[in-house]
Amino acid sequence: MYLTPEEEKIINGGRGATYQKAMEILTALGDIYGADRLIPIRSAQIAGVSYKTIGEAGLEWISDLKGKVAVPSILNPAGMDMECWQEMGIDRAFAQKQGEIIRAYESLGVRTECTCTPYHISDNLAGFGDHLAWSESSAVSYANSVIGARTNREGGPSALSAALIGKTANYGFHLDDNRVPTVLIKVEGKLRDSDYGALGYIAGEMVGDRVPYFKLESTPSKDELKYLGAAMAASGAVALYHVEGVTPESGKYKNWVPDESITIEEKQMKDVYSSGEPDLIAFGCPHSSVPELEKLAQLLDGKTVKRETWICTSRFVRDKNPELVRRIEKSGAKVFCDTCMVVSPASERFSCMMVNSGKAHKYVPNLCGVKSIMGSTEACIEAALRE
Ligand code: F3S
């Protein structure tokens, strides 16, 4: 891979050990994947934040780094709400370690809002055609598919390396050739709300890491696309998809002739749903947007939840919408930020979680050891209000 004289200097240690290591990681990836050069990025989104997932070894690695990020960089969800961790049932020892991780990132100049929906916080982090180094799989899918930006699914260390250098290796979804759809999915029936998560749950298993092109009978909102992409990235490894007439690059492929076509029937999506008696109802995977908080507030107005109910969102969205949060919390539901029901150890004390997200439905059993049932947003609220 070609390196500029300045990049050569960095890899030879001219800016110190941290930047040298970062450059070594980027060039190693570039060599493995056949990149020709490094390209500038607009922003980085860095996974490897929850103490539950990175543990002591991860904390030590981040703490040893010395330097400052070169581009706007933001963190993925942590293992707890950084303010209301006691309300989540997190113990003090975990909170102490989680705080050390956040402070270590902060000293590198990384923004410490911990969210998988950085696109709810600022339009400055990603625009159409921008190259990015984002980590969290649903954010990667959203950036590539809904925004039309370009990012591979980075690991925590490679995203942090890209943030420090301000560049990433030019391969994968940064290149036009890899953004062409490879499988057509026709979907029967009109979908709404969590149906898109159910669709993603099924479609991801079918297509693995290919690039699907959807023909839908209904027009999804941005939040519905968010649920579709998140679920496909969890049940499969889809990092980019197109929806005919909806996503920004779909028009390029109007005359594309698929080698393979799959049809998904409405009944297959309905089969993802189930009922049961959850002891935790959790919303916000990916983190809830303002319209989602509005919907939840409307459904909860004047009512009292009878079961533990969490809504996960970004600190930005929570702090900008105090009235919505007040209406939701008046019902007894809790709005948490900086974290989620999957990456926080707090959900492990429950036995059955009900979710409206195909991604959470996929991950909760394996990562939290908790049974999962999936329903629409309305069905989840009904369960929360049931004695
Ligand atoms: Fe976000 Fe946690 Fe879901 S990081 S996409 S809310 S698993």
Short mmCIF file of N, CA and C in Angstrom, two decimals, residues 74-75 77 81 113-122 284 286-290 293 311-321 325 335-339:
data_model
loop_
_atom_site.label_atom_id
_atom_site.label_comp_id
_atom_site.label_asym_id
_atom_site.label_seq_id
_atom_site.Cartn_x
_atom_site.Cartn_y
_atom_site.Cartn_z
N ILE A 74 -16.65 9.64 18.19
CA ILE A 74 -17.70 9.46 19.19
C ILE A 74 -17.72 8.00 19.63
N LEU A 75 -18.21 7.76 20.83
CA LEU A 75 -18.16 6.40 21.39
C LEU A 75 -19.46 5.63 21.17
N PRO A 77 -22.18 2.72 22.76
CA PRO A 77 -22.72 2.60 24.12
C PRO A 77 -21.78 1.90 25.11
N ASP A 81 -25.71 3.66 32.18
CA ASP A 81 -26.00 5.09 32.11
C ASP A 81 -24.96 5.75 33.00
N GLU A 113 -20.28 11.17 24.32
CA GLU A 113 -21.65 10.68 24.18
C GLU A 113 -21.51 9.24 23.69
N CYS A 114 -22.15 8.31 24.36
CA CYS A 114 -21.98 6.90 24.01
C CYS A 114 -23.25 6.44 23.30
N THR A 115 -23.19 6.36 22.00
CA THR A 115 -24.42 6.00 21.29
C THR A 115 -24.15 5.25 20.00
N CYS A 116 -25.11 4.39 19.64
CA CYS A 116 -25.04 3.70 18.36
C CYS A 116 -25.79 4.47 17.28
N THR A 117 -26.34 5.65 17.63
CA THR A 117 -27.04 6.47 16.64
C THR A 117 -26.39 7.86 16.56
N PRO A 118 -25.10 7.93 16.21
CA PRO A 118 -24.46 9.24 16.15
C PRO A 118 -25.14 10.16 15.15
N TYR A 119 -25.85 9.58 14.18
CA TYR A 119 -26.55 10.38 13.16
C TYR A 119 -27.74 11.12 13.75
N HIS A 120 -28.20 10.76 14.98
CA HIS A 120 -29.24 11.55 15.65
C HIS A 120 -28.66 12.79 16.32
N ILE A 121 -27.35 12.78 16.54
CA ILE A 121 -26.71 13.85 17.30
C ILE A 121 -26.29 15.00 16.42
N SER A 122 -25.72 14.66 15.26
CA SER A 122 -25.18 15.74 14.43
C SER A 122 -25.07 15.30 12.99
N GLY A 284 -35.39 0.77 22.20
CA GLY A 284 -34.21 1.60 21.91
C GLY A 284 -33.01 0.83 21.45
N PRO A 286 -31.66 -0.01 17.74
CA PRO A 286 -30.74 1.06 18.12
C PRO A 286 -31.44 2.17 18.93
N HIS A 287 -30.61 3.03 19.51
CA HIS A 287 -31.10 4.09 20.40
C HIS A 287 -32.28 4.85 19.79
N SER A 288 -33.26 5.14 20.66
CA SER A 288 -34.50 5.78 20.20
C SER A 288 -34.28 7.19 19.69
N SER A 289 -35.03 7.51 18.64
CA SER A 289 -35.03 8.86 18.07
C SER A 289 -36.10 9.69 18.78
N VAL A 290 -36.16 10.98 18.45
CA VAL A 290 -37.21 11.83 19.02
C VAL A 290 -38.61 11.34 18.61
N LEU A 293 -39.51 8.50 20.82
CA LEU A 293 -39.86 8.91 22.19
C LEU A 293 -41.26 9.51 22.21
N ILE A 311 -36.29 2.56 28.25
CA ILE A 311 -36.15 3.14 26.91
C ILE A 311 -34.71 3.64 26.81
N CYS A 312 -33.95 3.10 25.86
CA CYS A 312 -32.54 3.48 25.71
C CYS A 312 -32.41 4.50 24.58
N THR A 313 -31.69 5.56 24.86
CA THR A 313 -31.49 6.59 23.85
C THR A 313 -30.13 7.25 24.07
N SER A 314 -29.82 8.20 23.22
CA SER A 314 -28.55 8.92 23.41
C SER A 314 -28.76 10.04 24.43
N ARG A 315 -27.67 10.43 25.08
CA ARG A 315 -27.77 11.53 26.06
C ARG A 315 -28.23 12.81 25.37
N PHE A 316 -27.79 13.01 24.13
CA PHE A 316 -28.17 14.20 23.37
C PHE A 316 -29.70 14.26 23.23
N VAL A 317 -30.28 13.15 22.77
CA VAL A 317 -31.74 13.13 22.56
C VAL A 317 -32.46 13.28 23.89
N ARG A 318 -31.95 12.63 24.94
CA ARG A 318 -32.62 12.75 26.24
C ARG A 318 -32.56 14.20 26.74
N ASP A 319 -31.38 14.81 26.68
CA ASP A 319 -31.25 16.15 27.25
C ASP A 319 -31.99 17.22 26.45
N LYS A 320 -32.17 16.99 25.16
CA LYS A 320 -32.87 17.98 24.32
C LYS A 320 -34.38 17.86 24.42
N ASN A 321 -34.85 16.79 25.06
CA ASN A 321 -36.30 16.55 25.07
C ASN A 321 -36.80 16.24 26.49
N VAL A 325 -39.25 13.12 28.07
CA VAL A 325 -38.70 12.20 29.08
C VAL A 325 -39.57 12.24 30.33
N VAL A 335 -35.97 6.13 31.32
CA VAL A 335 -35.21 6.49 30.10
C VAL A 335 -33.73 6.48 30.47
N PHE A 336 -32.99 5.56 29.87
CA PHE A 336 -31.56 5.47 30.12
C PHE A 336 -30.79 5.91 28.89
N CYS A 337 -29.62 6.48 29.11
CA CYS A 337 -28.78 6.80 27.97
C CYS A 337 -27.36 6.30 28.22
N ASP A 338 -26.52 6.44 27.20
CA ASP A 338 -25.11 6.00 27.20
C ASP A 338 -24.97 4.48 27.09
N THR A 339 -26.06 3.73 27.13
CA THR A 339 -25.96 2.28 27.22
C THR A 339 -27.15 1.63 26.53
#
